[in-house]
Amino acid sequence: MQASATLETPEAAFTPAPAAHPDRATLLRAYRLMHTSAEMARLYEENKAVTAKYVHASARGHEAIQLAAAFQLRETDYCAPYYRDDAFLLGLGLTPYELMLQLMAKRDDPFSGGRTYYSHPSLRRPGIPVIPHQSSATGMQAIPATGMAHGVKYLESQNQLPSAAQQPVVVCSIGDGAMTEGEVAEALQMAVLHQLPIIYLVQDNEWGISATGREMRAMNAYEFAAGFKGLHRLQCDGADFVDSYATMTAATQYVRERRGPVLVHARCPLLGHHTSGVRREWYRGDNLTEHQTNDPLPRLHQQLLTESFEEGELGYAAAAAQATVQEDYQRALAAPNPDPATFADHEFAAPVVTQEAGQRSPAGADKALMVDAALHAVDDILQEFPEALFYGQDVGGELGGVFREAALLAKKYGDARVFNTPIQEAYIVGSTAGMSAVGAKAIVEIQFADYIWPALNQLVEELSKSCYLSMGKFPVQSLIRVPIGAYGGGGPYHSGSIESTLLTIRGIKVVYPSNAADMKGLMRAAFLDPNPVVMLEHKGLYWSKVPGTEDAKTVEPEAGYVVPLGKANVVQEAAADKLAEGDTCVVVTYGMGVYWAKTASKQLPGQVEILDLRTLNPLDWEAVMAATQRHGKVLILTEEPLMNSFAESLAGRIQRHCFQQLDAPVFTLGAVNLPAIALNVELEKQMLPSADKVLTALQELLAY
């Protein structure tokens, strides 16, 4: 599946069918739904005291291209509409009543139960294409949608699609202003590299709120797409239903037959406001009058008269559409609001793994390094789950990752399952949302923790919110591996710790193993979990070469061994006599902190318990409280700078909930509060915690 160095453009070999003309039933349906959409926009404006309580946008001016696109799709297809696409949703089979339930944030909103904006769908329903959740962030839908197409192509190659699915198509709808986003270019790059079955439908109304096309871009989307060799391009008059229908039919035919990407650039007028919160008359001026001359509804009316439709027939269709909208509006007004008691439902999908299972220390097994345990865990998963695939920078081919943590997996499983990506962290992470929606299960890798920042848009907006905002319909199964931590001179861009930033993102899980056995068991649990999981893997523990980290090398568990997420582990107990005397403390830590604490505690025999959290979210709060109550003295140890960190947050939580059991303030120890780790190893040592620094803190704590 890897692209060759000289990808050939496929357009020359494609012979499209004659331009499709819609039949009478399709024309009449389009006319009725165009009136439906227009009446909804009129009603929303007329009743804006009610309808503008929450923000919305309308499809006015875009109805022709949206309906033409929707009419091409089957229930086995996938689509990613954007926030102006209510006519598209009507064309798929949604009713005005259902859209109005979302408009007013009602309980029975079929997409989100009142949790997200109008025309932000997420739906699994027979007879309608699958519509995964997506955010409002313009342009960001391109990566998850491309991930859907990527997953479809992979599952096709493995004969894993449902038998009813026939050459499924993904449609990504997007505005022309959003085409300037860098993440869109990442999506297009992958679509042409892997020749993915996706249509990028670009609706160009020449406006981005108050900014004009001339201000925002040097070229339109059709011209921009010419730079992506292998991307088939089409243009149409998006205000002309007949032209739009012919173009979308040709685009869909191309993707179904060729299984390659298409970009359709549709020029549309903007007849409504950008959104209900922005009044068009404040900045549009004469431009609004100009756009109204290209209204697709009267244009279709005239076309239908030339197609021998009668005025009476068209009048009846328009009246029926208007009556439906008015009736649905009154029903939606009377519909119940969500039950406030359900506000916290669906933060996560229920975990699959709830108990430790399998042999952690099988008889006769050799000890394994953490890096090898990780490799073997992924190998086991790929063997057992054909829907699993693994990708990231340098993980494919011969290298198998810069730490050899994926060594030779590409040779074993093929380039369709284990492959390199461009330097595109946003795509690596965001594509997993699309993969998950179609049934593929992605394991991906960010090469260093310091490189994850370009992926945060996708991690926050697309992955973390999907389960909650779709009412549990679209949890994102995503395992994101991230090598982390300082390791002897890695410098400012290869040594950082990022867990506190990740832990401010609700809706993701964060795992941090400290030894080979936990690495293998937690890796499997993270893969099986139906939610996004970030696996932080300390580079300094991979090979147990750092003095004091020898215990990170453990007997390797058997295949299938699993450790549930959210369960801490006491890796060192205090002596019973010391505990009885009240002369003990607990170090609550994870990752490299486990080994700093172990080394330091050798100078304090029997006095130090070490609690390895293993999972930072969900946190094993019960284990933390129990350890606090046992000892009354707590040190939170981290590799991160302390200011505003997870460690300080946990210390505050312990003091709030366990105050009466404490015999001393909760101590914290971490790196010095500096913006980066210096390259020179002596400067690095000054910044980071160490066993000596831990010993000093423990002595002070025990003497308190």
XYZ file of C-alpha atoms in Angstrom:
704
model
C 0.000 0.000 0.000
C 3.010 2.328 0.227
C 3.103 4.853 -2.584
C 5.845 4.638 -5.138
C 8.288 7.483 -5.542
C 6.692 8.494 -8.866
C 2.950 8.295 -8.349
C 1.157 8.460 -11.684
C -1.872 10.683 -11.975
C -4.895 8.458 -12.724
C -7.084 10.923 -14.622
C -5.931 9.964 -18.103
C -7.018 6.359 -17.728
C -10.523 7.250 -16.534
C -13.382 7.503 -19.022
C -16.427 9.036 -17.323
C -19.954 8.046 -18.256
C -22.042 10.571 -20.197
C -23.188 13.457 -18.008
C -25.985 12.213 -15.769
C -29.293 14.008 -15.890
C -31.643 13.622 -12.927
C -34.932 11.857 -13.604
C -38.294 13.479 -12.852
C -38.623 11.959 -9.391
C -35.180 13.209 -8.432
C -35.897 16.686 -9.780
C -39.170 16.922 -7.880
C -37.544 15.637 -4.686
C -34.770 18.196 -5.020
C -37.336 20.964 -5.557
C -39.338 19.947 -2.480
C -36.260 19.673 -0.267
C -34.876 22.962 -1.576
C -38.128 24.593 -0.507
C -37.902 22.771 2.802
C -34.423 24.133 3.457
C -35.369 27.645 2.371
C -38.472 27.615 4.553
C -36.434 26.451 7.533
C -33.999 29.352 7.029
C -36.880 31.817 6.695
C -38.596 30.480 9.794
C -35.370 30.584 11.820
C -34.845 34.226 10.868
C -38.458 35.136 11.586
C -38.305 33.466 15.007
C -34.728 34.352 15.901
C -35.679 35.221 19.475
C -36.178 31.461 19.878
C -33.982 29.905 17.217
C -30.902 32.057 17.817
C -30.637 31.135 21.491
C -27.977 28.715 20.236
C -25.889 29.482 17.165
C -26.777 28.014 13.760
C -26.076 28.461 10.057
C -28.304 27.762 7.075
C -27.713 26.246 3.640
C -29.320 29.145 1.733
C -27.508 29.391 -1.582
C -25.823 26.018 -1.155
C -28.902 23.795 -1.426
C -28.339 22.613 -5.009
C -24.849 21.172 -4.557
C -25.677 19.763 -1.141
C -28.716 17.865 -2.379
C -26.868 16.701 -5.494
C -24.157 15.251 -3.263
C -26.540 13.635 -0.794
C -28.509 11.913 -3.546
C -25.404 9.951 -4.590
C -24.848 8.209 -1.278
C -25.816 4.771 0.007
C -26.225 3.543 3.543
C -22.854 1.764 3.255
C -21.085 5.067 2.545
C -19.624 7.559 5.018
C -19.771 11.313 5.163
C -18.504 14.299 7.118
C -20.845 17.259 6.580
C -19.979 20.696 7.871
C -22.067 23.158 9.850
C -23.837 24.745 6.840
C -25.039 21.425 5.451
C -28.647 21.157 6.640
C -29.867 20.697 3.043
C -27.346 17.873 2.669
C -28.825 16.217 5.771
C -32.341 16.611 4.390
C -31.133 14.959 1.204
C -29.834 11.989 3.194
C -33.251 11.467 4.761
C -33.222 13.487 7.989
C -36.412 15.403 8.769
C -36.811 19.081 9.643
C -38.119 17.984 13.041
C -34.909 16.111 13.819
C -32.754 19.058 12.782
C -34.895 21.419 14.848
C -34.496 19.233 17.909
C -30.774 19.912 17.608
C -31.362 23.584 16.833
C -33.131 23.961 20.185
C -30.861 21.539 22.093
C -33.711 19.168 22.914
C -33.521 15.789 24.602
C -34.424 13.773 21.512
C -31.916 15.450 19.209
C -30.835 12.269 17.383
C -27.219 13.351 17.111
C -26.153 14.608 20.522
C -29.140 14.810 22.861
C -28.823 18.586 23.103
C -25.066 18.726 23.545
C -23.801 20.295 20.342
C -24.688 22.795 17.667
C -27.204 22.713 14.841
C -26.122 20.728 11.779
C -23.382 18.947 13.699
C -24.576 15.402 13.087
C -23.370 12.050 14.337
C -25.532 9.155 13.270
C -25.667 5.418 12.764
C -29.056 4.606 11.255
C -30.194 2.028 8.692
C -30.775 3.579 5.298
C -28.456 6.549 5.888
C -24.672 6.769 5.433
C -22.628 6.657 8.625
C -21.957 10.176 9.903
C -19.298 10.225 12.645
C -18.974 13.119 15.058
C -16.836 16.055 14.022
C -16.046 19.405 15.576
C -16.876 22.944 14.483
C -13.238 23.724 13.797
C -13.115 24.575 10.104
C -10.957 22.312 7.992
C -10.318 19.815 10.751
C -12.924 17.405 9.358
C -10.605 16.688 6.431
C -8.252 14.492 8.460
C -10.828 12.242 10.197
C -12.735 11.939 6.915
C -9.547 10.911 5.131
C -8.909 8.486 7.981
C -12.308 6.942 7.205
C -11.302 6.475 3.584
C -7.951 5.093 4.699
C -9.683 2.600 6.976
C -12.127 1.601 4.244
C -9.294 0.956 1.804
C -7.422 -1.126 4.377
C -10.483 -3.200 5.303
C -11.208 -3.724 1.591
C -7.686 -5.024 1.093
C -8.259 -7.534 3.903
C -11.778 -8.513 2.714
C -13.164 -7.302 6.029
C -15.941 -4.991 4.865
C -19.540 -6.167 5.380
C -20.791 -8.185 2.437
C -23.476 -5.560 1.742
C -20.871 -2.823 1.283
C -20.124 -2.222 -2.383
C -17.254 0.149 -3.053
C -18.084 2.588 -0.238
C -17.379 6.262 -0.716
C -16.463 8.904 1.845
C -17.644 12.476 1.308
C -15.898 15.291 3.152
C -17.812 18.550 2.849
C -15.827 21.714 3.462
C -15.927 25.453 2.813
C -13.385 27.093 0.556
C -12.053 29.265 3.377
C -11.161 26.155 5.360
C -9.050 24.878 2.466
C -6.280 27.216 3.625
C -5.817 25.175 6.817
C -2.547 23.240 6.972
C -4.348 20.120 8.161
C -6.322 20.043 4.890
C -3.036 19.781 3.000
C -2.017 16.857 5.239
C -5.272 15.096 4.387
C -4.907 15.669 0.650
C -1.321 14.443 0.748
C -2.339 11.124 2.305
C -5.338 10.766 0.011
C -3.139 10.907 -3.079
C -0.257 8.914 -1.579
C -2.584 6.014 -0.800
C -5.235 6.695 -3.481
C -8.122 6.729 -1.015
C -11.838 6.555 -1.907
C -12.896 10.048 -0.872
C -14.643 13.069 -2.367
C -13.685 16.479 -1.018
C -16.722 18.644 -1.744
C -15.621 22.276 -1.519
C -18.482 24.772 -1.321
C -17.093 28.169 -2.288
C -19.245 31.214 -1.506
C -16.243 33.586 -1.437
C -16.783 34.542 2.188
C -15.313 33.538 5.547
C -17.505 35.433 8.018
C -16.531 39.011 7.035
C -13.344 38.154 5.156
C -13.553 37.897 1.385
C -11.943 35.265 -0.768
C -9.456 37.841 -2.056
C -8.269 38.433 1.511
C -7.994 34.760 2.447
C -6.419 32.969 -0.489
C -4.202 33.328 -3.494
C -6.156 30.703 -5.443
C -9.417 28.811 -5.167
C -9.649 25.181 -4.092
C -9.683 23.833 -7.644
C -6.442 25.654 -8.438
C -4.876 24.663 -5.114
C -5.704 20.993 -5.703
C -3.681 20.980 -8.919
C -0.585 20.700 -6.754
C -1.637 17.264 -5.489
C -0.684 14.852 -8.234
C -3.238 12.043 -8.378
C -6.174 14.108 -7.080
C -8.928 14.118 -9.702
C -10.512 17.585 -9.961
C -13.977 18.693 -11.042
C -15.771 22.046 -11.038
C -19.438 22.921 -11.175
C -21.992 25.656 -10.723
C -23.088 24.837 -7.188
C -26.261 26.912 -7.566
C -27.436 24.817 -10.541
C -28.918 21.521 -9.395
C -28.678 19.833 -12.808
C -25.006 20.752 -13.255
C -24.249 19.837 -9.639
C -25.995 16.483 -10.000
C -24.027 15.601 -13.125
C -20.761 16.589 -11.467
C -21.428 14.690 -8.244
C -22.517 11.636 -10.228
C -19.223 11.745 -12.137
C -17.236 12.220 -8.922
C -18.964 9.320 -7.197
C -18.528 7.074 -10.231
C -14.821 7.883 -10.270
C -14.332 7.019 -6.613
C -16.414 3.841 -6.725
C -14.590 2.550 -9.781
C -11.078 3.888 -9.337
C -10.942 3.937 -5.494
C -9.016 7.200 -5.710
C -9.682 10.748 -4.439
C -11.668 13.525 -6.101
C -12.009 17.202 -5.289
C -15.178 18.956 -6.442
C -15.113 22.738 -6.405
C -18.651 24.155 -6.372
C -19.288 27.885 -6.628
C -22.262 28.947 -4.519
C -23.940 32.179 -3.445
C -24.226 32.946 0.264
C -27.830 34.051 0.747
C -28.055 33.753 4.505
C -25.831 34.994 7.280
C -22.557 33.245 8.058
C -24.108 32.118 11.344
C -26.994 33.419 13.413
C -24.568 35.365 15.568
C -23.187 37.424 12.645
C -25.519 39.795 10.823
C -24.883 39.829 7.099
C -26.154 43.379 6.564
C -23.307 44.786 8.641
C -20.652 44.068 6.026
C -22.119 42.503 2.856
C -23.581 45.664 1.255
C -24.351 45.292 -2.466
C -22.700 41.862 -2.471
C -25.787 40.306 -0.903
C -27.987 41.640 -3.727
C -25.526 40.248 -6.280
C -25.595 36.805 -4.677
C -29.402 36.765 -4.572
C -29.516 36.874 -8.375
C -27.990 33.377 -8.302
C -30.489 31.827 -5.865
C -30.657 28.087 -6.750
C -34.368 27.782 -5.936
C -35.867 30.028 -8.655
C -33.260 28.653 -11.059
C -34.478 25.114 -10.419
C -38.074 26.290 -10.718
C -37.412 27.588 -14.217
C -35.537 24.425 -15.181
C -38.448 22.267 -14.065
C -40.859 24.277 -16.172
C -38.670 23.489 -19.180
C -38.828 19.825 -18.110
C -42.634 19.931 -18.544
C -43.516 20.229 -14.862
C -46.721 22.164 -14.226
C -46.891 25.233 -12.000
C -49.616 23.570 -9.994
C -47.448 20.509 -9.341
C -44.562 22.680 -8.215
C -46.826 24.847 -6.106
C -48.180 21.771 -4.350
C -44.635 20.539 -3.595
C -43.640 23.943 -2.221
C -46.759 24.201 -0.063
C -46.258 20.690 1.289
C -42.657 21.528 2.217
C -43.696 24.710 3.990
C -46.471 22.943 5.893
C -44.052 20.228 7.048
C -41.574 22.810 8.303
C -44.250 24.731 10.224
C -45.663 21.564 11.779
C -42.217 20.245 12.700
C -41.287 23.566 14.259
C -44.278 23.502 16.587
C -43.504 19.900 17.534
C -39.894 20.750 18.244
C -40.881 23.721 20.418
C -42.995 21.397 22.551
C -40.363 18.631 22.740
C -38.787 17.987 26.155
C -35.393 19.311 27.184
C -32.631 16.932 28.295
C -32.757 15.544 31.817
C -30.082 17.511 33.735
C -29.200 14.318 35.590
C -27.743 12.893 32.361
C -25.214 15.711 31.872
C -22.201 13.501 32.651
C -23.242 10.431 30.653
C -20.897 9.105 27.939
C -17.617 10.687 28.955
C -16.095 7.338 28.017
C -17.380 4.125 26.526
C -17.319 1.258 29.012
C -13.903 -0.448 29.171
C -13.505 -3.955 27.825
C -10.771 -4.940 30.290
C -11.753 -4.733 33.958
C -9.568 -7.450 35.531
C -5.980 -8.559 35.216
C -5.835 -11.724 33.127
C -3.190 -14.062 31.733
C 0.189 -15.096 33.047
C 2.327 -12.179 34.212
C 5.338 -14.340 35.124
C 5.078 -17.623 33.206
C 7.418 -20.369 34.377
C 10.645 -20.547 32.413
C 10.127 -17.250 30.603
C 13.118 -15.018 30.029
C 13.367 -11.442 31.175
C 12.547 -8.848 28.551
C 13.458 -5.237 28.048
C 10.586 -2.743 28.005
C 11.195 -1.932 24.358
C 10.944 -5.615 23.433
C 7.822 -6.099 25.540
C 6.234 -3.224 23.615
C 7.253 -4.741 20.289
C 5.913 -8.160 21.261
C 2.656 -6.649 22.528
C 2.006 -4.963 19.181
C 3.054 -8.118 17.326
C 0.562 -10.158 19.353
C -2.200 -7.644 18.629
C -1.526 -7.624 14.883
C -1.578 -11.424 14.826
C -4.857 -11.657 16.742
C -6.835 -8.725 15.319
C -6.856 -8.435 11.520
C -8.599 -5.057 11.770
C -5.529 -3.625 13.555
C -2.893 -1.565 11.778
C 0.131 0.422 12.937
C 1.585 3.588 11.448
C 3.672 6.665 12.166
C 6.964 8.261 11.210
C 9.662 5.667 10.497
C 7.766 2.703 12.008
C 7.512 0.929 8.652
C 10.116 -0.568 6.377
C 13.426 -1.749 7.760
C 13.893 0.677 10.631
C 10.787 -0.094 12.670
C 10.904 3.132 14.656
C 13.822 5.234 15.803
C 13.913 3.127 18.985
C 13.396 -0.160 17.099
C 10.107 -0.530 18.956
C 8.415 -1.760 15.762
C 11.373 -3.648 14.325
C 10.516 -5.761 11.251
C 6.740 -5.585 11.826
C 6.275 -4.104 8.354
C 8.104 -7.047 6.792
C 5.965 -9.476 8.771
C 2.564 -7.886 8.164
C 3.006 -5.923 4.954
C 2.921 -2.262 4.030
C -0.870 -2.094 4.149
C -0.820 -2.712 7.919
C 2.473 -1.254 9.148
C 3.643 1.799 7.258
C 5.432 5.099 7.397
C 3.609 8.397 7.289
C 4.860 11.821 6.276
C 5.842 14.218 9.055
C 2.196 14.872 9.850
C 1.398 14.508 13.534
C -2.100 15.927 13.046
C -2.885 13.265 10.446
C -1.343 10.477 12.507
C -3.615 11.246 15.462
C -6.727 12.617 13.740
C -6.984 9.838 11.178
C -7.571 7.350 13.985
C -11.010 8.916 14.573
C -11.970 8.043 11.007
C -10.376 4.607 11.243
C -12.413 3.862 14.349
C -15.668 4.991 12.732
C -15.333 2.440 9.922
C -14.175 -0.449 12.123
C -10.398 -0.330 11.693
C -8.326 -0.180 14.881
C -5.261 2.002 14.654
C -2.097 1.932 16.721
C -0.075 5.040 15.884
C 3.132 6.605 17.061
C 4.350 10.135 17.647
C 8.114 9.948 17.357
C 8.896 12.052 20.456
C 6.616 13.618 23.049
C 8.000 17.031 22.101
C 6.498 16.580 18.612
C 2.909 15.971 19.702
C 1.827 19.603 19.697
C 0.697 19.772 16.031
C -1.642 16.863 16.846
C -3.423 18.581 19.741
C -6.115 20.115 17.517
C -7.216 16.667 16.460
C -6.714 15.053 19.866
C -8.776 17.701 21.655
C -11.510 18.512 19.156
C -12.038 15.300 17.220
C -10.979 12.409 19.466
C -11.655 13.522 23.019
C -15.155 14.946 22.511
C -16.565 12.348 20.130
C -18.015 9.876 22.628
C -19.615 12.556 24.797
C -21.057 14.690 21.990
C -22.361 11.713 20.007
C -24.087 10.267 23.101
C -21.832 7.224 22.978
C -22.381 6.399 19.292
C -18.821 7.228 18.244
C -16.198 6.554 20.869
C -12.809 6.694 19.174
C -10.730 3.557 19.599
C -7.212 4.920 19.240
C -3.905 3.818 20.755
C -1.313 6.590 20.489
C 2.229 5.607 21.480
C 4.491 8.457 22.595
C 8.146 7.991 23.653
C 8.747 10.481 26.451
C 11.239 11.723 29.020
C 14.865 12.737 29.355
C 17.629 10.265 28.615
C 21.154 11.600 28.922
C 21.588 14.581 26.606
C 18.500 14.398 24.423
C 18.215 18.145 24.558
C 15.237 20.501 24.406
C 13.270 18.757 21.651
C 13.715 15.109 22.582
C 13.448 15.084 26.367
C 10.192 16.739 27.357
C 7.418 15.483 29.609
C 3.870 16.319 28.523
C 1.527 14.436 30.829
C 0.077 17.478 32.603
C -0.937 19.014 29.285
C -2.556 15.771 28.199
C -4.374 15.450 31.505
C -6.177 18.733 30.926
C -7.875 17.080 27.936
C -11.075 15.398 29.084
C -12.180 12.308 27.215
C -8.777 10.683 26.704
C -6.920 8.156 28.835
C -3.236 8.486 29.709
C -1.117 5.435 30.558
C 2.510 5.426 31.765
C 4.110 1.978 32.343
C 7.369 1.643 34.254
C 8.443 -1.946 33.481
C 8.260 -4.590 30.784
C 5.426 -6.632 32.307
C 3.213 -3.583 32.744
C 4.145 -2.371 29.272
C 2.831 -5.561 27.711
C -0.298 -5.801 29.822
C -1.225 -2.131 29.563
C -0.551 -2.037 25.815
C -3.144 -4.733 25.231
C -5.665 -3.082 27.548
C -5.105 0.248 25.800
C -5.694 -1.349 22.401
C -8.869 -3.088 23.562
C -10.233 0.032 25.226
C -12.903 1.673 23.028
C -11.627 5.162 23.911
C -8.583 7.251 22.901
C -5.553 6.147 24.918
C -2.150 7.843 24.952
C 0.615 5.445 26.002
C 3.608 7.352 27.366
C 6.766 5.213 27.126
C 9.886 6.469 28.871
C 12.904 6.260 26.589
C 15.257 5.931 29.541
C 13.499 2.726 30.631
C 13.358 1.072 27.207
C 16.718 -0.727 27.574
C 17.377 -0.508 31.361
C 20.730 1.114 30.608
C 20.278 3.987 33.058
C 21.830 3.045 36.419
C 19.104 2.071 38.869
C 16.557 1.040 36.228
C 17.488 -2.641 36.073
C 14.088 -3.626 37.496
C 12.361 -2.234 34.400
C 13.511 -5.468 32.766
C 11.118 -8.193 33.940
C 10.008 -11.688 33.087
C 7.907 -11.270 29.958
C 4.211 -12.106 30.356
C 2.583 -14.538 27.984
C 0.638 -13.382 24.926
C -2.791 -12.201 25.975
C -1.694 -10.880 29.353
C -3.649 -7.743 30.212
C -3.665 -5.173 33.022
C -6.793 -3.012 33.417
C -6.363 0.711 33.017
C -6.784 2.724 36.199
C -5.178 0.257 38.634
C -2.082 1.382 40.539
C 0.509 -1.082 41.822
C 2.475 -1.140 45.068
C 5.951 -1.936 43.752
C 7.618 -1.636 47.153
C 6.031 -2.107 50.568
C 7.165 -0.586 53.853
C 8.246 -2.910 56.672
C 5.478 -3.881 59.066
C 7.461 -2.868 62.162
C 8.270 0.551 60.716
C 4.639 1.003 59.752
C 3.509 0.105 63.279
C 5.924 2.679 64.677
C 4.545 5.384 62.381
C 7.930 5.857 60.784
C 7.020 5.407 57.109
C 5.856 7.357 54.080
C 4.600 6.655 50.576
C 5.998 7.888 47.277
C 3.259 8.239 44.680
C 4.911 8.247 41.279
C 5.157 6.715 37.802
C 7.682 6.130 35.028
C 11.259 7.046 35.909
C 10.105 8.238 39.333
C 9.699 4.616 40.400
C 13.444 4.045 40.035
C 14.566 7.309 41.619
C 12.405 6.346 44.605
C 13.727 2.771 44.704
C 17.337 3.933 44.688
C 16.749 6.621 47.291
C 14.800 4.312 49.614
C 17.761 1.935 49.915
C 19.138 4.496 52.358
C 15.890 4.304 54.365
C 15.302 0.563 54.746
C 11.714 -0.408 55.439
C 10.459 3.174 55.634
C 9.246 3.822 52.078
C 6.292 2.422 50.170
C 6.282 3.125 46.430
C 2.948 3.349 44.636
C 3.298 3.172 40.839
C 0.199 4.805 39.365
C 0.656 3.130 35.943
C -2.400 5.019 34.618
C -2.757 8.769 35.137
C -6.292 8.956 33.759
C -8.273 7.149 34.988
C -6.453 7.644 38.278
C -6.591 4.939 40.930
C -7.735 7.405 43.569
C -8.766 4.626 45.942
C -5.195 3.298 45.981
C -3.818 6.799 46.583
C -6.188 7.388 49.485
C -5.454 3.986 51.005
C -1.695 4.601 50.835
C -2.128 8.049 52.359
C -4.162 6.620 55.214
C -1.577 3.876 55.827
C 1.345 6.236 56.190
C 0.129 9.779 56.800
C 3.102 11.137 54.870
C 3.143 11.443 51.068
C 5.658 12.500 48.422
C 4.386 13.009 44.865
C 7.313 12.461 42.491
C 7.326 13.437 38.809
C 9.789 14.197 36.024
C 7.796 17.240 34.927
C 8.393 20.796 36.112
C 6.208 21.222 39.182
C 4.425 24.500 38.562
C 0.742 23.856 37.721
C 1.492 20.178 37.169
C -0.431 16.938 37.629
C 1.735 16.324 40.705
C 0.689 19.580 42.347
C -2.933 18.941 41.452
C -2.796 15.487 43.029
C -1.119 16.898 46.140
C -3.917 19.414 46.528
C -6.535 16.728 46.084
C -4.935 14.547 48.759
C -4.814 17.456 51.194
C -8.458 18.292 50.499
C -9.784 14.771 50.985
C -7.286 13.176 53.388
C -6.373 16.131 55.587
C -7.189 14.435 58.868
C -5.059 11.396 58.020
C -1.968 13.469 57.171
C 0.933 13.871 59.569
C 2.751 16.306 57.280
C 2.030 18.478 54.258
C 2.019 16.547 51.017
C 5.495 16.969 49.528
C 6.083 17.308 45.804
C 9.285 16.887 43.818
C 9.776 17.410 40.110
C 11.947 19.154 37.577
C 12.914 22.798 37.933
C 10.400 25.182 36.354
C 12.248 25.917 33.118
C 10.870 26.000 29.556
C 13.153 23.301 28.155
C 15.761 20.714 29.074
C 19.283 21.809 28.184
C 21.414 19.679 25.877
C 24.478 19.517 28.134
C 24.128 16.495 30.421
C 25.368 18.365 33.494
C 22.788 21.094 32.954
C 20.169 18.381 32.438
C 21.061 16.810 35.794
C 20.630 20.132 37.550
C 17.108 20.486 36.184
C 15.766 16.956 36.668
C 14.974 15.020 39.835
C 17.433 12.328 40.879
C 17.767 9.651 43.534
C 19.820 12.043 45.667
C 17.176 14.758 45.446
C 14.485 12.224 46.312
C 16.480 11.030 49.319
C 16.777 14.575 50.649
C 13.013 15.098 50.270
C 12.207 11.773 51.943
C 14.468 12.498 54.898
C 12.764 15.845 55.415
C 9.311 14.286 55.078
C 10.018 11.448 57.523
C 11.453 13.892 60.057
C 8.451 16.214 59.873
